[in-house]
Amino acid sequence: MASASVQVSGWKEVLGEGRFARFALLCLGVWLNAADALMTATIMPSVARDIGGYAYFGWAIAGYILGSIVAGASAGQFSLRFGIRRAMVIAALFYAIGCVVSAAAPEIASFLVGRLLQGIGAGWIVGLCYVAVGTMFPEHLLARVLAAVSGVWGIATLLSPLIGGVFAEAGIWRWSFWLFAIQGAGFAVASMSLLDRGGASVARDPLPLRQISVLTSGILSIAAAGLVTNISQAALLGVSGLFLLLLFVRLDGRARAPLLPRATGNPSSTAAAGYTMIFMLSAGTISFGVYGSAIMQALHGSSPLVAGYVIGAEAMAWTLAALAVSGLRDKWHSLFIVLGATSIVAGVVGLATFMPRGSLAEVVVCALFLGGGFGLCWAFVTRRLLGSVRVEERAVASSAVPTMQLIGGAAGSAGAGAIANFLGFAQGIDAATAASGSFWLFASFVPVVALGWFSAWRLARL
């Protein structure tokens, strides 16, 4: 009874004294970003059928993620330069304008511009929301508030495929973006009235423009490999992209304001093993989110709604697995790091096997293996990384986990797009194309997740 009383009292304190509206505002900000990926994966086949752009499937995801990386890396300094209220309004307007551009796009080029703007706006919003949490709530309430805000991701897993599926099945996919444009505009208006003005100040660290420029060039180079017909040119673009990604790590290790811990550039370090694991596993699994819905609709006859929820099963399995192992003692962490990576490899192998010739139920099982694998190991990988760096680098090490996940997702999206285009997906995704190409699309990433597994094994031993 005493515990329940303390819990109720804690939530009364969180939501009391005029803080409820601000708490709801922060939840809406996280929702705008969290709901995007699954909604977009659900409607992309409808987008491509309507305005063309099968060749740019991967670009729609990679562009959004790139925008999020750039914005997320600058969110803290953005709030210092403009003040939290003005910065949040600018971010929300970026997001809303991006949604409008995507909703009104007559062809794929303008749609991709809209996706980039959405990514920038959403990246700023999420970063600023976490900044705002630290300024609007007392320290003893932060854990409760952050846990509740994180729960928004679970809600998005349930609702965003429904939103995308309903609009896609009705033939009005554009309205999904109009809906989020309205929410973005409402978020901007609410921010003006609910957030403190906050004085702008001079940011102390420079923006990591050089690292981000090299990173962006690398990912775009990989994506461009799928747009050329000459195999030699495509190989050159792909190799150049990988070289630029390695150059990014090297430059970042020498930068004044690094995005990754400096030890990441040392191949024998714990940081190198952990962040390589995150990068490889994120890159090797993103193809399911990019092309899974389109393949299931073409090959298995799934509706957009059903396909969206199959994709969403991965995210739900991640959440449930993470909760299931959250209380494990330290002695189990190494085992579950390797076990999680093994589950992810099994999921990718399963997709290569069952997507072209299996049943939809078998595809769902593969999705559960993917998401469950991440959930089994993610918290332990993060903890191992934070424990491997100096105290003054822990903030960078912590923020580098989602950053490296985004970088892996962007590179994997670009790579998946290039591979899919060589398999004939650029001309459209029908049953014949999906049947002949889906095996190679997923099998091509088995070596990538295998490298992620090897990095997980090394991390567990360090």
Tab-separated table of C-alpha atoms in Angstrom, residues 4-461:
chain	number	residue	atom	x	y	z
A	4	ALA	CA	1.263	2.377	-4.386
A	5	SER	CA	0.734	5.571	-2.427
A	6	VAL	CA	4.231	6.799	-3.294
A	7	GLN	CA	3.649	5.952	-6.980
A	8	VAL	CA	0.358	7.866	-7.129
A	9	SER	CA	1.920	10.764	-5.257
A	10	GLY	CA	4.798	10.806	-7.746
A	11	TRP	CA	2.475	11.080	-10.738
A	12	LYS	CA	0.461	13.794	-9.009
A	13	GLU	CA	3.691	15.755	-8.623
A	14	VAL	CA	4.643	15.171	-12.284
A	15	LEU	CA	1.287	16.365	-13.575
A	16	GLY	CA	0.543	18.934	-10.893
A	17	GLU	CA	1.414	22.602	-10.541
A	18	GLY	CA	0.526	23.337	-14.156
A	19	ARG	CA	2.938	20.752	-15.579
A	20	PHE	CA	0.353	18.471	-17.227
A	21	ALA	CA	0.083	20.532	-20.418
A	22	ARG	CA	3.876	20.710	-20.773
A	23	PHE	CA	4.179	16.975	-20.168
A	24	ALA	CA	1.578	16.316	-22.882
A	25	LEU	CA	3.455	18.652	-25.230
A	26	LEU	CA	6.683	16.682	-24.789
A	27	CYS	CA	4.847	13.408	-25.421
A	28	LEU	CA	3.416	14.852	-28.640
A	29	GLY	CA	6.910	15.883	-29.740
A	30	VAL	CA	8.284	12.371	-29.252
A	31	TRP	CA	5.194	10.920	-30.978
A	32	LEU	CA	5.818	12.962	-34.129
A	33	ASN	CA	9.175	11.256	-34.566
A	34	ALA	CA	8.279	7.823	-33.223
A	35	ALA	CA	5.243	7.356	-35.466
A	36	ASP	CA	7.016	8.329	-38.677
A	37	ALA	CA	9.029	5.207	-39.516
A	38	LEU	CA	6.223	2.637	-39.345
A	39	MET	CA	3.689	4.939	-40.990
A	40	THR	CA	6.032	5.651	-43.890
A	41	ALA	CA	6.947	1.969	-44.308
A	42	THR	CA	3.235	1.193	-44.520
A	43	ILE	CA	2.367	3.765	-47.201
A	44	MET	CA	5.531	3.725	-49.364
A	45	PRO	CA	4.167	1.142	-51.854
A	46	SER	CA	1.137	3.411	-52.372
A	47	VAL	CA	3.419	6.442	-52.771
A	48	ALA	CA	5.540	4.687	-55.402
A	49	ARG	CA	2.484	3.504	-57.350
A	50	ASP	CA	1.044	7.017	-57.357
A	51	ILE	CA	4.020	9.295	-58.097
A	52	GLY	CA	6.706	6.810	-59.156
A	53	GLY	CA	9.975	6.365	-57.358
A	54	TYR	CA	10.445	2.647	-56.792
A	55	ALA	CA	14.125	3.339	-57.396
A	56	TYR	CA	14.142	5.742	-54.434
A	57	PHE	CA	12.531	3.556	-51.755
A	58	GLY	CA	15.736	3.562	-49.708
A	59	TRP	CA	16.196	7.308	-50.191
A	60	ALA	CA	12.858	8.048	-48.489
A	61	ILE	CA	14.115	6.443	-45.270
A	62	ALA	CA	17.789	7.427	-45.596
A	63	GLY	CA	16.914	11.090	-46.227
A	64	TYR	CA	14.713	11.239	-43.139
A	65	ILE	CA	17.385	9.582	-40.996
A	66	LEU	CA	20.118	11.874	-42.325
A	67	GLY	CA	18.017	14.890	-41.415
A	68	SER	CA	17.506	13.439	-37.932
A	69	ILE	CA	21.251	12.858	-37.482
A	70	VAL	CA	22.146	16.422	-38.481
A	71	ALA	CA	19.429	17.909	-36.290
A	72	GLY	CA	20.036	15.608	-33.334
A	73	ALA	CA	23.737	16.480	-33.308
A	74	SER	CA	22.923	20.186	-33.118
A	75	ALA	CA	19.811	20.178	-30.894
A	76	GLY	CA	21.620	21.181	-27.694
A	77	GLN	CA	23.442	24.081	-29.306
A	78	PHE	CA	20.293	25.017	-31.219
A	79	SER	CA	18.516	25.570	-27.900
A	80	LEU	CA	21.430	27.659	-26.626
A	81	ARG	CA	21.461	29.885	-29.690
A	82	PHE	CA	17.714	30.540	-29.885
A	83	GLY	CA	16.265	29.666	-26.487
A	84	ILE	CA	14.129	26.573	-25.937
A	85	ARG	CA	10.780	28.090	-26.974
A	86	ARG	CA	11.920	29.697	-30.205
A	87	ALA	CA	14.025	26.649	-31.107
A	88	MET	CA	11.058	24.308	-30.572
A	89	VAL	CA	8.789	26.471	-32.723
A	90	ILE	CA	11.351	26.561	-35.553
A	91	ALA	CA	11.774	22.776	-35.333
A	92	ALA	CA	8.018	22.174	-35.415
A	93	LEU	CA	7.609	24.435	-38.430
A	94	PHE	CA	10.400	22.578	-40.264
A	95	TYR	CA	8.587	19.340	-39.556
A	96	ALA	CA	5.164	20.647	-40.571
A	97	ILE	CA	6.500	22.191	-43.797
A	98	GLY	CA	8.229	18.907	-44.627
A	99	CYS	CA	4.938	17.057	-44.175
A	100	VAL	CA	3.164	19.539	-46.449
A	101	VAL	CA	5.840	19.157	-49.138
A	102	SER	CA	5.532	15.350	-49.006
A	103	ALA	CA	1.737	15.476	-48.980
A	104	ALA	CA	1.572	17.777	-52.005
A	105	ALA	CA	4.467	16.185	-53.926
A	106	PRO	CA	3.641	15.681	-57.636
A	107	GLU	CA	6.759	13.519	-58.126
A	108	ILE	CA	9.375	11.677	-56.101
A	109	ALA	CA	12.033	14.434	-55.994
A	110	SER	CA	9.864	16.863	-54.056
A	111	PHE	CA	8.612	13.999	-51.873
A	112	LEU	CA	12.212	13.271	-50.874
A	113	VAL	CA	12.825	16.951	-50.097
A	114	GLY	CA	9.838	16.803	-47.790
A	115	ARG	CA	11.214	13.697	-46.107
A	116	LEU	CA	14.536	15.442	-45.466
A	117	LEU	CA	12.775	18.444	-43.909
A	118	GLN	CA	10.669	16.122	-41.764
A	119	GLY	CA	13.813	14.389	-40.536
A	120	ILE	CA	15.476	17.685	-39.619
A	121	GLY	CA	12.386	18.936	-37.816
A	122	ALA	CA	11.751	15.652	-35.987
A	123	GLY	CA	15.406	15.316	-34.965
A	124	TRP	CA	15.382	18.799	-33.482
A	125	ILE	CA	12.039	18.239	-31.753
A	126	VAL	CA	13.122	15.027	-30.023
A	127	GLY	CA	16.474	16.474	-28.968
A	128	LEU	CA	14.825	19.633	-27.672
A	129	CYS	CA	12.178	17.623	-25.833
A	130	TYR	CA	14.890	15.893	-23.827
A	131	VAL	CA	16.538	19.251	-23.174
A	132	ALA	CA	13.174	20.605	-22.005
A	133	VAL	CA	12.592	17.674	-19.646
A	134	GLY	CA	15.726	18.623	-17.751
A	135	THR	CA	14.642	22.254	-17.375
A	136	MET	CA	10.911	21.846	-16.656
A	137	PHE	CA	10.871	19.058	-14.077
A	138	PRO	CA	12.660	18.633	-10.713
A	139	GLU	CA	15.559	16.191	-10.734
A	140	HIS	CA	13.791	13.635	-8.557
A	141	LEU	CA	11.012	13.340	-11.173
A	142	LEU	CA	13.237	12.945	-14.220
A	143	ALA	CA	13.349	9.128	-14.221
A	144	ARG	CA	9.555	8.914	-14.100
A	145	VAL	CA	9.069	11.535	-16.816
A	146	LEU	CA	11.667	9.976	-19.132
A	147	ALA	CA	10.120	6.522	-18.674
A	148	ALA	CA	6.701	7.890	-19.581
A	149	VAL	CA	8.048	9.757	-22.605
A	150	SER	CA	9.803	6.574	-23.752
A	151	GLY	CA	6.468	4.773	-23.509
A	152	VAL	CA	5.254	6.949	-26.382
A	153	TRP	CA	7.375	4.770	-28.691
A	154	GLY	CA	5.295	1.741	-27.716
A	155	ILE	CA	2.081	3.627	-28.437
A	156	ALA	CA	3.464	4.649	-31.821
A	157	THR	CA	4.178	0.990	-32.615
A	158	LEU	CA	0.499	0.215	-32.159
A	159	LEU	CA	-1.076	3.247	-33.816
A	160	SER	CA	1.196	4.371	-36.665
A	161	PRO	CA	0.685	1.258	-38.861
A	162	LEU	CA	-3.052	1.730	-38.332
A	163	ILE	CA	-2.883	5.344	-39.488
A	164	GLY	CA	-0.767	4.545	-42.530
A	165	GLY	CA	-2.753	1.418	-43.369
A	166	VAL	CA	-6.153	3.106	-43.205
A	167	PHE	CA	-5.087	5.978	-45.464
A	168	ALA	CA	-3.222	3.674	-47.874
A	169	GLU	CA	-6.145	1.258	-48.230
A	170	ALA	CA	-8.490	4.196	-48.841
A	171	GLY	CA	-6.191	5.458	-51.618
A	172	ILE	CA	-5.492	8.753	-49.840
A	173	TRP	CA	-1.952	8.232	-48.544
A	174	ARG	CA	-1.304	11.981	-48.794
A	175	TRP	CA	-3.692	12.576	-45.920
A	176	SER	CA	-1.371	10.754	-43.541
A	177	PHE	CA	1.166	13.542	-44.101
A	178	TRP	CA	-1.519	16.237	-43.911
A	179	LEU	CA	-2.540	14.760	-40.538
A	180	PHE	CA	1.004	15.015	-39.216
A	181	ALA	CA	1.435	18.496	-40.710
A	182	ILE	CA	-1.563	19.608	-38.642
A	183	GLN	CA	-0.045	18.018	-35.534
A	184	GLY	CA	3.298	19.724	-36.234
A	185	ALA	CA	1.609	23.123	-36.622
A	186	GLY	CA	-0.367	22.524	-33.426
A	187	PHE	CA	2.854	21.599	-31.646
A	188	ALA	CA	4.415	24.920	-32.751
A	189	VAL	CA	1.428	26.925	-31.484
A	190	ALA	CA	1.360	25.047	-28.175
A	191	SER	CA	5.110	25.559	-27.723
A	192	MET	CA	4.656	29.321	-27.988
A	193	SER	CA	2.216	29.366	-25.107
A	194	LEU	CA	3.526	26.568	-22.873
A	195	LEU	CA	7.313	26.898	-22.997
A	196	ASP	CA	9.369	29.592	-21.324
A	197	ARG	CA	11.028	32.063	-23.615
A	198	GLY	CA	14.502	31.239	-22.293
A	199	GLY	CA	17.367	33.536	-23.098
A	200	ALA	CA	19.627	32.628	-25.968
A	201	SER	CA	23.308	32.245	-25.175
A	202	VAL	CA	26.511	31.591	-27.031
A	203	ALA	CA	27.114	27.909	-27.780
A	204	ARG	CA	30.506	26.823	-26.508
A	205	ASP	CA	31.272	24.023	-28.945
A	206	PRO	CA	31.332	24.281	-32.722
A	207	LEU	CA	28.766	22.351	-34.708
A	208	PRO	CA	30.260	19.099	-36.068
A	209	LEU	CA	29.771	20.226	-39.667
A	210	ARG	CA	32.869	18.531	-41.082
A	211	GLN	CA	31.999	15.104	-39.656
A	212	ILE	CA	28.377	15.391	-40.740
A	213	SER	CA	29.371	16.501	-44.254
A	214	VAL	CA	31.646	13.484	-44.695
A	215	LEU	CA	29.017	11.156	-43.202
A	216	THR	CA	26.292	12.519	-45.486
A	217	SER	CA	28.545	12.218	-48.541
A	218	GLY	CA	29.278	8.597	-47.684
A	219	ILE	CA	25.643	7.607	-47.333
A	220	LEU	CA	24.606	9.458	-50.491
A	221	SER	CA	27.437	7.765	-52.383
A	222	ILE	CA	26.151	4.337	-51.335
A	223	ALA	CA	22.595	5.305	-52.286
A	224	ALA	CA	23.738	6.652	-55.667
A	225	ALA	CA	25.283	3.263	-56.498
A	226	GLY	CA	21.788	1.977	-57.177
A	227	LEU	CA	21.006	4.690	-59.716
A	228	VAL	CA	23.739	3.887	-62.224
A	229	THR	CA	23.595	0.984	-64.666
A	230	ASN	CA	27.344	0.521	-65.071
A	231	ILE	CA	28.562	-2.104	-62.596
A	232	SER	CA	32.052	-0.590	-62.341
A	233	GLN	CA	30.641	2.851	-61.531
A	234	ALA	CA	28.253	1.360	-58.992
A	235	ALA	CA	31.092	-0.530	-57.300
A	236	LEU	CA	33.215	2.627	-57.211
A	237	LEU	CA	30.391	4.598	-55.607
A	238	GLY	CA	29.788	1.871	-53.030
A	239	VAL	CA	33.460	1.560	-52.093
A	240	SER	CA	33.783	5.345	-51.940
A	241	GLY	CA	30.826	5.487	-49.592
A	242	LEU	CA	32.362	2.921	-47.236
A	243	PHE	CA	35.671	4.805	-47.319
A	244	LEU	CA	33.894	8.047	-46.374
A	245	LEU	CA	32.161	6.316	-43.448
A	246	LEU	CA	35.552	5.163	-42.146
A	247	LEU	CA	36.918	8.671	-42.705
A	248	PHE	CA	34.031	10.033	-40.643
A	249	VAL	CA	35.095	7.883	-37.671
A	250	ARG	CA	38.700	9.042	-38.045
A	251	LEU	CA	37.805	12.726	-38.302
A	252	ASP	CA	35.338	12.468	-35.430
A	253	GLY	CA	38.049	11.074	-33.143
A	254	ARG	CA	40.092	14.244	-33.672
A	255	ALA	CA	37.236	16.737	-33.550
A	256	ARG	CA	36.687	19.248	-30.756
A	257	ALA	CA	33.020	18.254	-30.508
A	258	PRO	CA	32.951	14.511	-31.370
A	259	LEU	CA	29.756	12.553	-31.966
A	260	LEU	CA	31.419	9.308	-30.787
A	261	PRO	CA	33.834	8.525	-27.938
A	262	ARG	CA	37.413	9.037	-29.085
A	263	ALA	CA	38.314	5.385	-28.457
A	264	THR	CA	35.917	4.314	-31.222
A	265	GLY	CA	38.716	4.730	-33.770
A	266	ASN	CA	40.842	2.136	-31.922
A	267	PRO	CA	39.864	-1.295	-33.363
A	268	SER	CA	40.837	-3.125	-30.152
A	269	SER	CA	38.723	-0.975	-27.829
A	270	THR	CA	35.402	-1.802	-26.222
A	271	ALA	CA	33.919	1.296	-27.867
A	272	ALA	CA	34.952	0.078	-31.329
A	273	ALA	CA	33.379	-3.349	-30.741
A	274	GLY	CA	30.165	-1.927	-29.306
A	275	TYR	CA	29.544	0.794	-31.865
A	276	THR	CA	30.534	-1.506	-34.740
A	277	MET	CA	27.977	-3.993	-33.441
A	278	ILE	CA	25.290	-1.313	-33.321
A	279	PHE	CA	26.152	-0.040	-36.791
A	280	MET	CA	26.269	-3.464	-38.462
A	281	LEU	CA	23.097	-4.826	-36.872
A	282	SER	CA	21.170	-1.623	-37.593
A	283	ALA	CA	22.400	-1.508	-41.191
A	284	GLY	CA	21.777	-5.204	-41.743
A	285	THR	CA	18.142	-5.197	-40.608
A	286	ILE	CA	16.749	-1.929	-41.985
A	287	SER	CA	15.894	-3.513	-45.361
A	288	PHE	CA	12.924	-5.206	-43.695
A	289	GLY	CA	11.504	-1.835	-42.688
A	290	VAL	CA	12.213	-0.304	-46.110
A	291	TYR	CA	10.984	-3.074	-48.425
A	292	GLY	CA	9.122	-5.537	-46.194
A	293	SER	CA	5.712	-3.921	-46.602
A	294	ALA	CA	5.986	-3.651	-50.391
A	295	ILE	CA	7.132	-7.277	-50.753
A	296	MET	CA	4.398	-8.610	-48.477
A	297	GLN	CA	1.743	-6.665	-50.374
A	298	ALA	CA	3.028	-7.912	-53.739
A	299	LEU	CA	3.944	-11.489	-52.841
A	300	HIS	CA	1.656	-12.464	-49.982
A	301	GLY	CA	-1.355	-10.346	-50.927
A	302	SER	CA	-1.253	-8.493	-47.626
A	303	SER	CA	-3.197	-5.287	-47.184
A	304	PRO	CA	-1.184	-2.169	-46.258
A	305	LEU	CA	-2.630	-2.392	-42.747
A	306	VAL	CA	-1.586	-6.014	-42.203
A	307	ALA	CA	1.863	-5.418	-43.725
A	308	GLY	CA	2.325	-2.397	-41.473
A	309	TYR	CA	1.577	-4.422	-38.369
A	310	VAL	CA	3.974	-7.185	-39.429
A	311	ILE	CA	6.692	-4.527	-39.652
A	312	GLY	CA	5.497	-3.183	-36.305
A	313	ALA	CA	5.890	-6.649	-34.744
A	314	GLU	CA	9.650	-6.078	-34.802
A	315	ALA	CA	9.368	-2.931	-32.672
A	316	MET	CA	6.896	-4.552	-30.292
A	317	ALA	CA	9.158	-7.586	-29.805
A	318	TRP	CA	12.052	-5.217	-29.032
A	319	THR	CA	10.029	-3.546	-26.254
A	320	LEU	CA	8.742	-6.789	-24.725
A	321	ALA	CA	12.157	-8.488	-24.794
A	322	ALA	CA	13.823	-5.450	-23.243
A	323	LEU	CA	11.310	-5.461	-20.390
A	324	ALA	CA	11.738	-9.210	-19.880
A	325	VAL	CA	15.515	-9.014	-19.324
A	326	SER	CA	15.704	-5.612	-17.624
A	327	GLY	CA	16.275	-7.126	-14.192
A	328	LEU	CA	19.078	-9.536	-15.067
A	329	ARG	CA	22.244	-9.393	-12.990
A	330	ASP	CA	25.618	-8.428	-14.401
A	331	LYS	CA	26.814	-12.026	-14.805
A	332	TRP	CA	24.188	-12.583	-17.533
A	333	HIS	CA	24.948	-9.494	-19.617
A	334	SER	CA	27.658	-10.981	-21.821
A	335	LEU	CA	25.517	-14.018	-22.612
A	336	PHE	CA	22.544	-11.903	-23.648
A	337	ILE	CA	24.684	-9.598	-25.796
A	338	VAL	CA	25.692	-12.620	-27.880
A	339	LEU	CA	22.241	-14.218	-27.652
A	340	GLY	CA	20.581	-11.042	-28.925
A	341	ALA	CA	22.970	-10.765	-31.865
A	342	THR	CA	22.410	-14.452	-32.668
A	343	SER	CA	18.651	-13.893	-32.727
A	344	ILE	CA	19.093	-10.974	-35.147
A	345	VAL	CA	21.239	-13.049	-37.509
A	346	ALA	CA	18.615	-15.820	-37.381
A	347	GLY	CA	15.927	-13.262	-38.231
A	348	VAL	CA	17.748	-11.996	-41.327
A	349	VAL	CA	18.517	-15.545	-42.505
A	350	GLY	CA	14.879	-16.388	-41.914
A	351	LEU	CA	13.687	-13.451	-44.008
A	352	ALA	CA	15.920	-14.535	-46.882
A	353	THR	CA	14.432	-18.027	-46.592
A	354	PHE	CA	10.769	-17.407	-45.871
A	355	MET	CA	9.961	-14.063	-47.483
A	356	PRO	CA	10.117	-15.423	-51.076
A	357	ARG	CA	8.607	-18.861	-50.483
A	358	GLY	CA	7.201	-19.101	-46.965
A	359	SER	CA	3.969	-18.023	-45.314
A	360	LEU	CA	3.140	-14.676	-43.750
A	361	ALA	CA	3.185	-16.329	-40.316
A	362	GLU	CA	6.803	-17.355	-40.880
A	363	VAL	CA	7.670	-13.773	-41.830
A	364	VAL	CA	6.102	-12.595	-38.558
A	365	VAL	CA	8.298	-15.046	-36.639
A	366	CYS	CA	11.368	-13.602	-38.394
A	367	ALA	CA	10.265	-10.095	-37.389
A	368	LEU	CA	9.959	-11.268	-33.785
A	369	PHE	CA	13.491	-12.686	-33.929
A	370	LEU	CA	14.811	-9.354	-35.219
A	371	GLY	CA	13.100	-7.148	-32.659
A	372	GLY	CA	13.507	-9.629	-29.827
A	373	GLY	CA	17.226	-9.850	-30.527
A	374	PHE	CA	17.665	-6.107	-30.194
A	375	GLY	CA	15.611	-6.072	-27.020
A	376	LEU	CA	17.664	-8.869	-25.455
A	377	CYS	CA	21.000	-7.110	-25.875
A	378	TRP	CA	20.482	-3.354	-26.321
A	379	ALA	CA	20.514	-2.208	-22.689
A	380	PHE	CA	23.520	-4.401	-21.876
A	381	VAL	CA	25.481	-3.130	-24.879
A	382	THR	CA	24.769	0.451	-23.813
A	383	ARG	CA	25.813	-0.255	-20.242
A	384	ARG	CA	29.033	-1.949	-21.395
A	385	LEU	CA	29.867	1.050	-23.592
A	386	LEU	CA	29.221	3.602	-20.852
A	387	GLY	CA	31.390	1.644	-18.453
A	388	SER	CA	34.294	1.572	-20.917
A	389	VAL	CA	34.821	5.327	-21.266
A	390	ARG	CA	36.022	8.074	-18.953
A	391	VAL	CA	33.414	9.814	-16.813
A	392	GLU	CA	33.721	13.031	-18.821
A	393	GLU	CA	32.919	11.108	-22.024
A	394	ARG	CA	29.831	9.306	-20.773
A	395	ALA	CA	27.416	11.917	-22.117
A	396	VAL	CA	28.954	11.558	-25.581
A	397	ALA	CA	29.010	7.755	-25.276
A	398	SER	CA	25.330	7.697	-24.326
A	399	SER	CA	24.151	9.976	-27.137
A	400	ALA	CA	26.388	8.085	-29.582
A	401	VAL	CA	24.274	4.913	-29.181
A	402	PRO	CA	21.177	6.275	-30.988
A	403	THR	CA	23.448	8.296	-33.290
A	404	MET	CA	25.284	5.173	-34.463
A	405	GLN	CA	21.958	3.367	-34.769
A	406	LEU	CA	20.725	6.150	-37.062
A	407	ILE	CA	23.956	6.115	-39.070
A	408	GLY	CA	23.632	2.353	-39.526
A	409	GLY	CA	19.997	2.720	-40.517
A	410	ALA	CA	20.800	5.423	-43.068
A	411	ALA	CA	23.691	3.449	-44.588
A	412	GLY	CA	21.618	0.265	-44.613
A	413	SER	CA	18.668	2.039	-46.263
A	414	ALA	CA	20.958	3.410	-48.950
A	415	GLY	CA	22.539	-0.003	-49.483
A	416	ALA	CA	19.185	-1.775	-49.578
A	417	GLY	CA	17.970	0.690	-52.193
A	418	ALA	CA	21.037	0.082	-54.349
A	419	ILE	CA	20.717	-3.718	-54.108
A	420	ALA	CA	16.978	-3.633	-54.754
A	421	ASN	CA	17.432	-1.535	-57.877
A	422	PHE	CA	19.956	-4.031	-59.272
A	423	LEU	CA	17.405	-6.767	-58.591
A	424	GLY	CA	14.823	-4.983	-60.738
A	425	PHE	CA	12.765	-3.282	-58.019
A	426	ALA	CA	13.343	0.118	-59.665
A	427	GLN	CA	10.799	-0.780	-62.365
A	428	GLY	CA	8.134	-1.719	-59.848
A	429	ILE	CA	7.514	-4.385	-57.220
A	430	ASP	CA	5.088	-7.052	-58.433
A	431	ALA	CA	4.729	-10.713	-57.432
A	432	ALA	CA	7.336	-11.916	-59.940
A	433	THR	CA	9.922	-9.291	-58.976
A	434	ALA	CA	9.327	-9.833	-55.259
A	435	ALA	CA	9.636	-13.615	-55.606
A	436	SER	CA	12.879	-13.482	-57.581
A	437	GLY	CA	14.537	-10.614	-55.720
A	438	SER	CA	13.524	-10.847	-52.066
A	439	PHE	CA	15.926	-13.716	-51.314
A	440	TRP	CA	18.963	-11.747	-52.532
A	441	LEU	CA	17.757	-8.511	-50.947
A	442	PHE	CA	17.880	-10.048	-47.465
A	443	ALA	CA	20.661	-12.573	-48.112
A	444	SER	CA	22.967	-9.707	-49.138
A	445	PHE	CA	22.798	-8.402	-45.576
A	446	VAL	CA	23.633	-11.714	-43.879
A	447	PRO	CA	27.395	-10.911	-44.018
A	448	VAL	CA	26.649	-7.493	-42.510
A	449	VAL	CA	24.773	-8.886	-39.502
A	450	ALA	CA	27.411	-11.646	-39.234
A	451	LEU	CA	30.018	-8.912	-38.716
A	452	GLY	CA	27.668	-7.444	-36.119
A	453	TRP	CA	27.537	-10.843	-34.398
A	454	PHE	CA	31.346	-11.055	-34.388
A	455	SER	CA	31.541	-7.577	-32.844
A	456	ALA	CA	28.998	-8.661	-30.211
A	457	TRP	CA	31.141	-11.691	-29.389
A	458	ARG	CA	34.204	-9.450	-29.027
A	459	LEU	CA	32.261	-6.994	-26.850
A	460	ALA	CA	31.099	-9.815	-24.581
A	461	ARG	CA	34.704	-10.957	-24.073
